[in-house]
Backbone as JSON, one array per atom type, in Angstrom:
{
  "sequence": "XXXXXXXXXXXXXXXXXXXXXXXXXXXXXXXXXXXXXXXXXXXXXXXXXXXXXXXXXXXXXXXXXXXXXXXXXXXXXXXXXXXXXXXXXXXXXXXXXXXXXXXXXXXXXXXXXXXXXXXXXXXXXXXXXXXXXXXXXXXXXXXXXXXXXXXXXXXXXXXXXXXX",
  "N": [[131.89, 35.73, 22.83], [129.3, 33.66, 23.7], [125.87, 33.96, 22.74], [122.54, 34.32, 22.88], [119.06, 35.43, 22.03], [116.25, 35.92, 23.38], [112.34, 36.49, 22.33], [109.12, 37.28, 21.1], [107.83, 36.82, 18.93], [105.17, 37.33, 16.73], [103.62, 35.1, 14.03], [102.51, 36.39, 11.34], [101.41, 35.81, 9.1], [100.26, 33.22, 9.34], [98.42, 33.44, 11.34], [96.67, 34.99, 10.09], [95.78, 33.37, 8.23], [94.76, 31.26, 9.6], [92.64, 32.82, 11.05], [90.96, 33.33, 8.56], [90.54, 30.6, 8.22], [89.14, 29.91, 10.53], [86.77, 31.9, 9.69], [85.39, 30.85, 7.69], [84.35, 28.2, 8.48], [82.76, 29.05, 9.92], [81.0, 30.53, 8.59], [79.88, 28.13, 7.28], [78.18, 27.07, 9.28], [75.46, 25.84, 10.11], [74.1, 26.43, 12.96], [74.71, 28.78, 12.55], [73.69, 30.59, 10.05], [71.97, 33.18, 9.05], [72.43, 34.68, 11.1], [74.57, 37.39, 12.86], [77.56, 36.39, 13.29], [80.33, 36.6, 12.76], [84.14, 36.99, 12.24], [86.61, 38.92, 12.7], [89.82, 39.79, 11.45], [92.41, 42.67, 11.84], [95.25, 43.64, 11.02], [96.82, 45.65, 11.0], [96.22, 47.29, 13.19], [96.63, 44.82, 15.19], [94.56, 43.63, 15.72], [91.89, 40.9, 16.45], [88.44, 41.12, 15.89], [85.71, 39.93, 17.16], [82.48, 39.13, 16.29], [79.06, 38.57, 17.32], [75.46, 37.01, 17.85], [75.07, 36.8, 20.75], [75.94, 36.56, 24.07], [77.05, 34.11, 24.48], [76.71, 32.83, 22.14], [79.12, 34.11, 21.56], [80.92, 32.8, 22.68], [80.74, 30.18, 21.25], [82.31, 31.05, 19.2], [84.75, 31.78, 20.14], [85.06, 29.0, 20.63], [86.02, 27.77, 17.66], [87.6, 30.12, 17.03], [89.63, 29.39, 18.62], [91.31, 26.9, 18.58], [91.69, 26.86, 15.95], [93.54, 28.69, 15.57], [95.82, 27.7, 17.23], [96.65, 25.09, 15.69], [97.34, 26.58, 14.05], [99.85, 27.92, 14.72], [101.64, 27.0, 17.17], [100.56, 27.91, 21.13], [99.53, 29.89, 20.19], [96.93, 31.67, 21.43], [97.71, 32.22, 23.79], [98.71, 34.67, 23.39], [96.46, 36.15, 23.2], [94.92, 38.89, 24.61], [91.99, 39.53, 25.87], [88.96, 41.46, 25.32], [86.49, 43.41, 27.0], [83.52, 42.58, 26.88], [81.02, 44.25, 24.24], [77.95, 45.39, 24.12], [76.0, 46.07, 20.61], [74.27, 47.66, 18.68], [70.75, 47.05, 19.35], [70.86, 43.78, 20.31], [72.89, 42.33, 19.15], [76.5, 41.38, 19.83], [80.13, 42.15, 21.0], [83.67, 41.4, 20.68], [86.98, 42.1, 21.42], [90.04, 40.86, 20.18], [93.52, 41.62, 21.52], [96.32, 41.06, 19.95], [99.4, 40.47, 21.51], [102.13, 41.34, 21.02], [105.89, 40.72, 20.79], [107.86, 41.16, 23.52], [106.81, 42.64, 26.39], [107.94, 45.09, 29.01], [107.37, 44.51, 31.59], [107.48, 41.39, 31.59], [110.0, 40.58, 30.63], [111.86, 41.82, 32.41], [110.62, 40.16, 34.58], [111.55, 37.46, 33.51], [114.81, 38.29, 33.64], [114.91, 38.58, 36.22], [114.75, 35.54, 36.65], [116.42, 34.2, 35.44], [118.62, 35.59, 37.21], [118.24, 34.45, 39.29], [118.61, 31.84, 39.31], [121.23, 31.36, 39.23], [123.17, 31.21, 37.38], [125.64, 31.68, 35.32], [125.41, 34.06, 33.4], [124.17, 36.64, 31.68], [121.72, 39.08, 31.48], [120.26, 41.01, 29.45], [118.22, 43.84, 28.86], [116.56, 44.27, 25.71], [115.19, 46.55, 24.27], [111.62, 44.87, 23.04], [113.01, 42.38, 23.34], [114.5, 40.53, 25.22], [118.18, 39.75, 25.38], [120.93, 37.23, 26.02], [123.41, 36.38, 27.68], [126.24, 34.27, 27.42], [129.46, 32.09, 28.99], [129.7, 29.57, 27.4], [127.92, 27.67, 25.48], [126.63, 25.25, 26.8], [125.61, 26.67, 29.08], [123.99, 28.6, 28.09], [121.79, 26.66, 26.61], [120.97, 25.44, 29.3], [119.61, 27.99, 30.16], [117.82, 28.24, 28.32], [116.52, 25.82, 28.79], [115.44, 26.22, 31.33], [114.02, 28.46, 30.98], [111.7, 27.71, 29.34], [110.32, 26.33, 31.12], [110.13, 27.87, 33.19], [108.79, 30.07, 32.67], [105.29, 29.81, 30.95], [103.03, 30.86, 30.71], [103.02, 32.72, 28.2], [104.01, 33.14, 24.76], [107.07, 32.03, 24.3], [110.12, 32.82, 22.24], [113.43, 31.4, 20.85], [116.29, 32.79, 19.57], [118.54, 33.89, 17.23], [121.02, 32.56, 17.99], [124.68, 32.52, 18.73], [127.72, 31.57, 18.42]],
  "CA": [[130.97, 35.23, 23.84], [127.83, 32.92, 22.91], [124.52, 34.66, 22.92], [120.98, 34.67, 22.18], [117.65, 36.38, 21.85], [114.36, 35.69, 23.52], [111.78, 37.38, 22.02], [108.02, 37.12, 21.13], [106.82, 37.94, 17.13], [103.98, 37.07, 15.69], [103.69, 34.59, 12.65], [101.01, 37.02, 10.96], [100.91, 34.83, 7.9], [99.99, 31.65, 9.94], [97.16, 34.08, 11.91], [95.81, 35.8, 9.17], [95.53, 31.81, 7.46], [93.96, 30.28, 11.08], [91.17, 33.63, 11.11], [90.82, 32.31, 7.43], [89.96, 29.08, 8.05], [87.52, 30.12, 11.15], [85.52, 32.64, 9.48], [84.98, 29.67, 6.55], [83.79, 27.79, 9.44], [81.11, 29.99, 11.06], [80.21, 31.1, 7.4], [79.49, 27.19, 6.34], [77.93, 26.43, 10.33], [74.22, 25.47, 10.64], [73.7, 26.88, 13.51], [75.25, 30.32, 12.53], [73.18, 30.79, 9.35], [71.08, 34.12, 9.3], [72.93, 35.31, 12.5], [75.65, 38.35, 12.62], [78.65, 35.47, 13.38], [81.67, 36.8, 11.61], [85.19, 37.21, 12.91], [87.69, 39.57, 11.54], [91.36, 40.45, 11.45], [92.5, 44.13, 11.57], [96.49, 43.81, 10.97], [97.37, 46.8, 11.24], [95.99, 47.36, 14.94], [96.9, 43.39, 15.73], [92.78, 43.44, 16.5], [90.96, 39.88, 15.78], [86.88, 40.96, 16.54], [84.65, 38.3, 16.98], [80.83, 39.76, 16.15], [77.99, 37.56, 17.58], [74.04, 37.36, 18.83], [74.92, 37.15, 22.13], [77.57, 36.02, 24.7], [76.77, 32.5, 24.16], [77.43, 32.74, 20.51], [80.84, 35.12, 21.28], [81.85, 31.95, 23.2], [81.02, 29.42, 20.22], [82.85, 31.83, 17.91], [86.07, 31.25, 20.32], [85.76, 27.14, 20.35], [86.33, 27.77, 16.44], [88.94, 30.24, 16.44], [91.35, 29.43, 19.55], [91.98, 25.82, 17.79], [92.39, 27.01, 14.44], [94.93, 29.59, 16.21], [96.65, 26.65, 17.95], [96.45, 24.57, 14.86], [98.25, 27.07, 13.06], [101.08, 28.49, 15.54], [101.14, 26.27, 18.78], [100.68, 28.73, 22.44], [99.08, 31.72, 20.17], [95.65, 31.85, 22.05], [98.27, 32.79, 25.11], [99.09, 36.01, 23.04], [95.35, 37.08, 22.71], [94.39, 39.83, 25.35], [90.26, 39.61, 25.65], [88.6, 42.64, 25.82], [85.35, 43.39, 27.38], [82.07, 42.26, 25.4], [80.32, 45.21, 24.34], [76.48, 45.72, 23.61], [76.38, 46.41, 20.05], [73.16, 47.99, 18.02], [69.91, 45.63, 19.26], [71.02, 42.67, 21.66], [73.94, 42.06, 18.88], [77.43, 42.04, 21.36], [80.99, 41.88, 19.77], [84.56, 41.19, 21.9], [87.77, 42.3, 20.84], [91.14, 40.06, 21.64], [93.89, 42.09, 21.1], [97.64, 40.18, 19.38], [100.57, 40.7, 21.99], [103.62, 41.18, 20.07], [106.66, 40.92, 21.65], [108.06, 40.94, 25.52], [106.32, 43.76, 27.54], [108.68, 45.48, 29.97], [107.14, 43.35, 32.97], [107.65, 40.29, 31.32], [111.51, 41.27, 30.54], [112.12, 41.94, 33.98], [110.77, 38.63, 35.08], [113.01, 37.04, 32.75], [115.92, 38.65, 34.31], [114.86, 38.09, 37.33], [114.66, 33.87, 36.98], [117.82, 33.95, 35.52], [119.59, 35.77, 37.95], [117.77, 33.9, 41.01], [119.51, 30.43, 39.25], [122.34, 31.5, 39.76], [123.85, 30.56, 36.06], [126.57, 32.69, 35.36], [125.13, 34.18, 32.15], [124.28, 38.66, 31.97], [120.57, 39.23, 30.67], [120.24, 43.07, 28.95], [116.71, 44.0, 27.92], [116.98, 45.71, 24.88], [113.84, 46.67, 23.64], [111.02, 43.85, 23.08], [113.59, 41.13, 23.13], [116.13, 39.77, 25.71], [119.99, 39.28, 24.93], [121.44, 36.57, 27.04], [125.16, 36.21, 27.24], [127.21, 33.25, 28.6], [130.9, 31.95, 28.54], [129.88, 28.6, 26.67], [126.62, 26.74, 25.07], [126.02, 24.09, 27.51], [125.2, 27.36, 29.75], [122.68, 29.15, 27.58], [120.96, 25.91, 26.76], [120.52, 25.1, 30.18], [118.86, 28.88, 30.33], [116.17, 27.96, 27.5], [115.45, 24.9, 29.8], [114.7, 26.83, 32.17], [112.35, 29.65, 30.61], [110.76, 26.54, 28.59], [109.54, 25.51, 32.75], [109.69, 28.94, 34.01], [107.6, 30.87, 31.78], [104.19, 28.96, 30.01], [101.48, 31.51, 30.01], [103.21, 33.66, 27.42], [105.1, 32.1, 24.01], [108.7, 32.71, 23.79], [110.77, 32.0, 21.25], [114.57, 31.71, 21.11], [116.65, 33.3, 18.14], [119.98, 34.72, 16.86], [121.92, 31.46, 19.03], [125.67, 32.76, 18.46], [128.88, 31.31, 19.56]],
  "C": [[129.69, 34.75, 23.17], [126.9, 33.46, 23.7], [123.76, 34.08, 22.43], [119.87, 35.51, 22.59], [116.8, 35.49, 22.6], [113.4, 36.27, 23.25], [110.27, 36.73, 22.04], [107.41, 37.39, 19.88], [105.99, 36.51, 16.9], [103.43, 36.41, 14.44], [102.02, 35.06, 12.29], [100.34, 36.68, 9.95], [100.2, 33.73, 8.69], [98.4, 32.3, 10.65], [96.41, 34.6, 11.15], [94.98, 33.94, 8.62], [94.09, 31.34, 8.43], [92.25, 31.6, 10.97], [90.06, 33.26, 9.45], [89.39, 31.42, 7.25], [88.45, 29.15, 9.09], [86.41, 30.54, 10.61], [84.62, 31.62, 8.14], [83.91, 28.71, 7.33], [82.83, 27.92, 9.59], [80.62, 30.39, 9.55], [79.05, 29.22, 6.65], [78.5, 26.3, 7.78], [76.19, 26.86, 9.97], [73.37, 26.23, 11.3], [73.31, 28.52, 13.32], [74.4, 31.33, 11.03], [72.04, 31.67, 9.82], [71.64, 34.8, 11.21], [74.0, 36.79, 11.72], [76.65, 37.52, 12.76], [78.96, 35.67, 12.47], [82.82, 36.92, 12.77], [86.37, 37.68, 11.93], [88.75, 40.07, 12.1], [91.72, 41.36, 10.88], [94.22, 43.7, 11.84], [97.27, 44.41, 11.29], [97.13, 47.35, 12.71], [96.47, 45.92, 15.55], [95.81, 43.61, 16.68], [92.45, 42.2, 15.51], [89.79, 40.32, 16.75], [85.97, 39.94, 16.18], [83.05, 39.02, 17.11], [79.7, 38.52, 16.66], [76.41, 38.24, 18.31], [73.66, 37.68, 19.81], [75.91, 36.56, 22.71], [77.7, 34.39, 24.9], [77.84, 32.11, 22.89], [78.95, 32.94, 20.64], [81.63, 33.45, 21.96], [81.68, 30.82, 22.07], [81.96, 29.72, 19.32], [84.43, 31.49, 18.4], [86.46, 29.93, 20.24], [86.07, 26.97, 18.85], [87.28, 28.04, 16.2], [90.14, 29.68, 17.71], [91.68, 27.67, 18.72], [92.46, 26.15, 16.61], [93.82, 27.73, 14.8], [96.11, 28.58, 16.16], [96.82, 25.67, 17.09], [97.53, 25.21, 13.9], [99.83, 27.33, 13.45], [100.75, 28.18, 17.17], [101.24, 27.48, 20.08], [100.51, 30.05, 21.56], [98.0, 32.16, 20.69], [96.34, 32.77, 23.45], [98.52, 34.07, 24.59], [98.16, 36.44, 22.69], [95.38, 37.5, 24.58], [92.81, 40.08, 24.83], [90.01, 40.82, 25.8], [87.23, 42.72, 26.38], [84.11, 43.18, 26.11], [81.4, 43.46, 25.31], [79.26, 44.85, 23.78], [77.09, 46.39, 22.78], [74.55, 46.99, 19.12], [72.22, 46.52, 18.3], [70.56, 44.98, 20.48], [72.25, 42.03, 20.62], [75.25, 42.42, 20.19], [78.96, 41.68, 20.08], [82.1, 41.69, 20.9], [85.49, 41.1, 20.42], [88.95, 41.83, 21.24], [92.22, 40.95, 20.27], [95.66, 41.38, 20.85], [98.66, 41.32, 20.3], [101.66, 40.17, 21.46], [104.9, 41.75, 20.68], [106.6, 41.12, 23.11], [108.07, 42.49, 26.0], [107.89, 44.06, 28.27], [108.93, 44.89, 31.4], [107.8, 42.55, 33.07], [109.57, 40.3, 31.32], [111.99, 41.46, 31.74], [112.24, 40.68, 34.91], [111.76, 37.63, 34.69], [113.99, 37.06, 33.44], [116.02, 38.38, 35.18], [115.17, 36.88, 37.64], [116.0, 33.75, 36.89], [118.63, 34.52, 36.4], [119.64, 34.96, 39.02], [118.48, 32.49, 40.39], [120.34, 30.35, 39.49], [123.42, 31.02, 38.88], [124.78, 31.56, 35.43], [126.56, 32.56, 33.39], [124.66, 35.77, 32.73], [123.0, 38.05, 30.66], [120.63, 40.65, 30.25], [118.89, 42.99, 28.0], [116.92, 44.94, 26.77], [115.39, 45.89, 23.68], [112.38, 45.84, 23.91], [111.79, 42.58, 23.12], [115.0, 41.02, 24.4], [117.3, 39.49, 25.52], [120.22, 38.42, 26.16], [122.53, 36.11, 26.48], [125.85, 35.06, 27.92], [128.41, 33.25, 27.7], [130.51, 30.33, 27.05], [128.2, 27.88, 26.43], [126.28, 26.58, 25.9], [124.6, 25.52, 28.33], [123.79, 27.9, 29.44], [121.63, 28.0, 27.54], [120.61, 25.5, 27.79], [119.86, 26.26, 30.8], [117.4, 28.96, 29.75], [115.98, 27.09, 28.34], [114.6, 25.67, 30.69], [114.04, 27.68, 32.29], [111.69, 28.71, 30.05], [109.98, 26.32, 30.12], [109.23, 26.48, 33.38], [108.39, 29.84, 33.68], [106.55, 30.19, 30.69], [103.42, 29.34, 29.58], [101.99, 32.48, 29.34], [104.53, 32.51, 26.28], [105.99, 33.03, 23.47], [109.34, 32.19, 22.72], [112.46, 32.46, 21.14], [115.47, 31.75, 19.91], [117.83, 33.81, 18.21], [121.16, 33.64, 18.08], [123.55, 32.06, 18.11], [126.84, 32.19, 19.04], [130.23, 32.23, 19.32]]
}
């Protein structure tokens, strides 16, 4: 039986590169000279913090990195989770967006859900962070990626392990 995966990982080479290239950015910017404007990648938590003067700044600091992001690995800005801006020593403030890796339990569900409501005679099985989808023949599955490619936009999927 022909399968595949839907899943959700992380190209952490391509993100580590894109935070890179921002913090080069804000280090060589004009404006940003003699400020706190830095932005750093914690790997190991999948934390990028963005440090700034004030919530002005925290929002210049994102027109830098969400392109470089999207520059590097197209629909990864959709896999940051913002966190609240905190007051930080002084009138410094800092905001923490946190890297969603892999398909939530929700999300997985929904999934299942679209495909069953099509009515495409294909068997979804959540198995972990990643989707299995089973049909009798190709045409079928590919006409299942069409339809998470249209169904699902504000989160990036990606489709893997295609088997016949």
């Amino acid at each position: 039986m022909p399968s595949f995966d839907i899943t959700s990982a992380t190209d952490m080479v391509a993100l580590k590169n894109a935070i890179d290239v921002a913090a080069k950015t804000i280090i060589n910017r004009y404006d940003f000279k003699g400020t706190s404007a830095k932005v750093e990648l914690n790997e190991k938590d999948k934390l990028i913090t963005l440090h700034g003067d004030s919530d002005f700044q925290l929002d210049q600091i994102k027109d830098i990195v969400f392109p470089a992001l999207e520059k590097k690995e197209p629909d990864s800005s959709k896999r940051l989770e913002q966190g609240d801006v905190q007051k930080v020593s002084g009138n410094k403030v800092k905001q923490t967006l946190t890297i969603k890796d892999g398909i939530d339990q929700e999300l997985a569900k929904k999934i299942t859900r679209i495909i069953k409501d099509s009515k495409l005679k294909v068997q979804a099985a959540i198995q972990g962070d990643e989707v299995r989808i089973t049909g009798k023949d190709r045409d079928v599955l590919q006409s299942v990626i069409a339809l998470m490619r249209q169904s699902i936009s504000d989160f990036p999927l990606q489709y893997q392990n295609f088997r016949d």
